[in-house]
Amino acid sequence: MSSFPQPHGAAAVRTGPSFGIDIGGSGMKAAPVDLATGQLTADRFRIDTPQPATPDQLASVVRELVEHHEWRGPVGVCMPSVVTHGIVRSAANIDDGWLGVNGEELFAESIGQPVHVVNDADAAGVAEMMWGAGRGRSGVVICLTFGTGIGSGMFVDGVLVPNTELGHLELDGHEAEQRAAASVRQRDSLDWKRWAYRVDRYLGHVVRLFSPELIILGGGASKRPDEWVDRLDPGCELAVADFANNAGIAGAAVLAPDLG
Ligand code: BGC
């Protein structure tokens, strides 16, 4: 199996029950997932992300999350990092001690089960492409998550291009996520209108660079679409994510190791 099973590639996609964990800058969330529908089959359990978010600290919270749900079996984990072959290559909102760490080995040791680790926005995008706002869509589709940072999952005819990191594009002389992440709205005390203006400028930049057919707006901010989505006009079709905050858990569960 490839490291990145594709939403439209049925052979590579797991079926049946699975388990996903979404590691974010502020919270770590987990739940079992029904892979026929992408729906969580039990209430998700959340623990604050320890600070500093070091590898050992996160590995022990991952164990707590799995034990809480009494889950036995492979686990998919997504985190706010570039991840290639299980190795964490960037650490924008977690501790720098992660750089170069094999997250798959670390978490597998901690829970005694096989683990696959991917980028959080890639996982969210996989969920939206399989069951949500991107279902059946071809061409270039970009799923952006607005939370602590800005994450991106890019798909070409349903095939994921992993680790695109479009939140770090430059916008007005700053990294885009420093101007337009959802957390910046609170940090800079912006009202929705002013924040939406920044998001719109960012989306316009993404549209000019990649000419997507569709941009899916996800992450925590997608729970309040009425506040900002109607203010956007970046010159491309927009859709609000169907899975909101659960997309990472669902997508990570699909990408859990398939032992079959
Ligand atoms: C990270 C990405 C991540 C995004 C959303 C960014 O700071 O670099 O890897 O997908 O935040 O969590």
Short mmCIF file of N, CA, C and O in Angstrom, two decimals, residues 22 26-27 29 40 44 46 128 144-148 182-183 185-186 192 195 216-230 232 239-249:
data_model
loop_
_atom_site.label_atom_id
_atom_site.label_comp_id
_atom_site.label_asym_id
_atom_site.label_seq_id
_atom_site.Cartn_x
_atom_site.Cartn_y
_atom_site.Cartn_z
N ASP A 22 -6.45 13.32 15.89
CA ASP A 22 -6.07 14.59 15.28
C ASP A 22 -5.30 15.41 16.32
O ASP A 22 -5.86 15.81 17.34
N SER A 26 -3.78 23.23 19.85
CA SER A 26 -4.36 23.43 21.18
C SER A 26 -5.02 22.18 21.75
O SER A 26 -5.11 22.05 22.97
N GLY A 27 -5.52 21.27 20.90
CA GLY A 27 -6.18 20.09 21.44
C GLY A 27 -5.85 18.83 20.65
O GLY A 27 -5.51 18.91 19.46
N LYS A 29 -7.59 15.20 19.63
CA LYS A 29 -8.94 14.63 19.62
C LYS A 29 -8.92 13.27 18.97
O LYS A 29 -8.18 13.06 18.01
N LEU A 40 -18.18 9.48 13.06
CA LEU A 40 -17.60 8.98 14.30
C LEU A 40 -18.62 8.06 14.94
O LEU A 40 -19.81 8.37 14.98
N ARG A 44 -16.24 11.99 20.39
CA ARG A 44 -14.78 12.19 20.33
C ARG A 44 -14.30 12.63 21.72
O ARG A 44 -15.03 13.30 22.45
N ARG A 46 -11.31 14.62 23.86
CA ARG A 46 -10.31 15.67 23.62
C ARG A 46 -9.48 15.92 24.87
O ARG A 46 -10.02 15.94 25.98
N GLU A 128 -13.00 15.09 3.33
CA GLU A 128 -13.93 15.90 2.52
C GLU A 128 -14.07 15.33 1.10
O GLU A 128 -15.14 15.38 0.52
N LEU A 144 -8.64 23.92 2.58
CA LEU A 144 -7.86 24.75 3.50
C LEU A 144 -8.48 24.69 4.89
O LEU A 144 -9.71 24.78 5.02
N THR A 145 -7.66 24.51 5.91
CA THR A 145 -8.19 24.48 7.28
C THR A 145 -7.74 25.73 8.01
O THR A 145 -6.55 26.07 8.04
N PHE A 146 -8.71 26.44 8.58
CA PHE A 146 -8.42 27.68 9.32
C PHE A 146 -8.58 27.39 10.80
O PHE A 146 -9.69 27.22 11.30
N GLY A 147 -7.45 27.27 11.50
CA GLY A 147 -7.45 26.98 12.93
C GLY A 147 -6.30 27.73 13.57
O GLY A 147 -6.09 28.93 13.30
N THR A 148 -5.49 27.01 14.35
CA THR A 148 -4.29 27.62 14.95
C THR A 148 -3.40 28.17 13.83
O THR A 148 -2.86 29.27 13.92
N ALA A 182 -7.39 31.31 11.80
CA ALA A 182 -8.52 31.64 12.68
C ALA A 182 -8.00 32.18 14.02
O ALA A 182 -8.60 33.08 14.61
N SER A 183 -6.89 31.62 14.49
CA SER A 183 -6.35 32.06 15.79
C SER A 183 -5.95 33.54 15.76
O SER A 183 -5.95 34.21 16.78
N ARG A 185 -7.56 35.93 14.33
CA ARG A 185 -8.74 36.77 14.55
C ARG A 185 -8.84 37.13 16.03
O ARG A 185 -9.05 38.28 16.39
N GLN A 186 -8.63 36.12 16.88
CA GLN A 186 -8.65 36.39 18.33
C GLN A 186 -7.39 37.16 18.75
O GLN A 186 -7.49 38.15 19.46
N TRP A 192 -15.18 39.88 12.40
CA TRP A 192 -15.26 38.89 11.31
C TRP A 192 -14.99 39.53 9.95
O TRP A 192 -14.35 38.95 9.08
N TRP A 195 -11.27 40.14 9.41
CA TRP A 195 -10.59 38.86 9.23
C TRP A 195 -10.93 38.27 7.85
O TRP A 195 -10.04 37.80 7.12
N ILE A 216 -12.28 24.19 -0.59
CA ILE A 216 -13.11 23.79 0.54
C ILE A 216 -12.57 24.50 1.78
O ILE A 216 -11.38 24.43 2.08
N LEU A 217 -13.46 25.20 2.49
CA LEU A 217 -13.06 25.96 3.67
C LEU A 217 -13.35 25.14 4.91
O LEU A 217 -14.52 24.87 5.24
N GLY A 218 -12.28 24.71 5.61
CA GLY A 218 -12.46 23.84 6.77
C GLY A 218 -11.77 24.39 8.00
O GLY A 218 -11.39 25.56 8.07
N GLY A 219 -11.61 23.51 9.00
CA GLY A 219 -11.01 23.92 10.27
C GLY A 219 -12.07 24.49 11.20
O GLY A 219 -13.26 24.57 10.84
N GLY A 220 -11.64 24.91 12.39
CA GLY A 220 -12.57 25.40 13.41
C GLY A 220 -13.48 26.51 12.90
O GLY A 220 -14.67 26.55 13.22
N ALA A 221 -12.95 27.42 12.06
CA ALA A 221 -13.74 28.56 11.59
C ALA A 221 -14.92 28.13 10.72
O ALA A 221 -15.87 28.88 10.54
N SER A 222 -14.87 26.90 10.18
CA SER A 222 -15.96 26.47 9.30
C SER A 222 -17.23 26.14 10.09
O SER A 222 -18.27 25.86 9.50
N LYS A 223 -17.14 26.20 11.43
CA LYS A 223 -18.36 26.01 12.23
C LYS A 223 -19.22 27.27 12.24
O LYS A 223 -20.38 27.22 12.64
N ARG A 224 -18.65 28.41 11.83
CA ARG A 224 -19.41 29.69 11.84
C ARG A 224 -19.40 30.30 10.44
O ARG A 224 -19.06 31.48 10.28
N PRO A 225 -19.77 29.56 9.38
CA PRO A 225 -19.61 30.06 8.02
C PRO A 225 -20.39 31.33 7.74
O PRO A 225 -19.96 32.19 6.96
N ASP A 226 -21.55 31.49 8.40
CA ASP A 226 -22.39 32.67 8.15
C ASP A 226 -21.65 33.97 8.48
O ASP A 226 -21.98 35.03 7.96
N GLU A 227 -20.64 33.89 9.34
CA GLU A 227 -19.92 35.11 9.75
C GLU A 227 -18.93 35.59 8.69
O GLU A 227 -18.56 36.75 8.68
N TRP A 228 -18.46 34.70 7.81
CA TRP A 228 -17.36 35.13 6.94
C TRP A 228 -17.43 34.65 5.50
O TRP A 228 -16.94 35.32 4.60
N VAL A 229 -18.08 33.50 5.26
CA VAL A 229 -17.95 32.92 3.92
C VAL A 229 -18.64 33.78 2.86
O VAL A 229 -18.13 33.94 1.75
N ASP A 230 -19.77 34.41 3.18
CA ASP A 230 -20.46 35.25 2.19
C ASP A 230 -19.67 36.50 1.83
O ASP A 230 -19.95 37.17 0.84
N LEU A 232 -16.57 36.48 1.02
CA LEU A 232 -15.42 36.09 0.20
C LEU A 232 -15.77 36.06 -1.28
O LEU A 232 -16.85 35.61 -1.65
N ALA A 239 -16.68 26.05 -1.08
CA ALA A 239 -17.66 25.23 -0.36
C ALA A 239 -17.21 25.15 1.09
O ALA A 239 -16.00 25.11 1.37
N VAL A 240 -18.17 25.12 1.99
CA VAL A 240 -17.83 24.97 3.41
C VAL A 240 -17.66 23.48 3.69
O VAL A 240 -18.45 22.65 3.20
N ALA A 241 -16.62 23.12 4.44
CA ALA A 241 -16.35 21.72 4.77
C ALA A 241 -17.56 21.10 5.47
O ALA A 241 -18.21 21.75 6.28
N ASP A 242 -17.87 19.86 5.12
CA ASP A 242 -18.99 19.17 5.77
C ASP A 242 -18.61 18.66 7.15
O ASP A 242 -19.45 18.50 8.01
N PHE A 243 -17.32 18.34 7.32
CA PHE A 243 -16.90 17.66 8.55
C PHE A 243 -16.42 18.60 9.65
O PHE A 243 -16.12 18.16 10.74
N ALA A 244 -16.30 19.89 9.34
CA ALA A 244 -15.80 20.87 10.31
C ALA A 244 -14.61 20.28 11.06
O ALA A 244 -13.66 19.80 10.46
N ASN A 245 -14.72 20.26 12.39
CA ASN A 245 -13.57 19.85 13.20
C ASN A 245 -13.30 18.35 13.22
O ASN A 245 -12.30 17.92 13.77
N ASN A 246 -14.21 17.56 12.66
CA ASN A 246 -13.98 16.10 12.71
C ASN A 246 -13.27 15.56 11.48
O ASN A 246 -13.01 14.36 11.40
N ALA A 247 -12.98 16.43 10.51
CA ALA A 247 -12.39 15.95 9.25
C ALA A 247 -11.04 15.28 9.48
O ALA A 247 -10.74 14.24 8.88
N GLY A 248 -10.23 15.85 10.36
CA GLY A 248 -8.90 15.27 10.60
C GLY A 248 -9.00 13.87 11.18
O GLY A 248 -8.28 12.95 10.75
N ILE A 249 -9.90 13.70 12.14
CA ILE A 249 -10.08 12.37 12.76
C ILE A 249 -10.52 11.36 11.70
O ILE A 249 -9.96 10.26 11.59
#
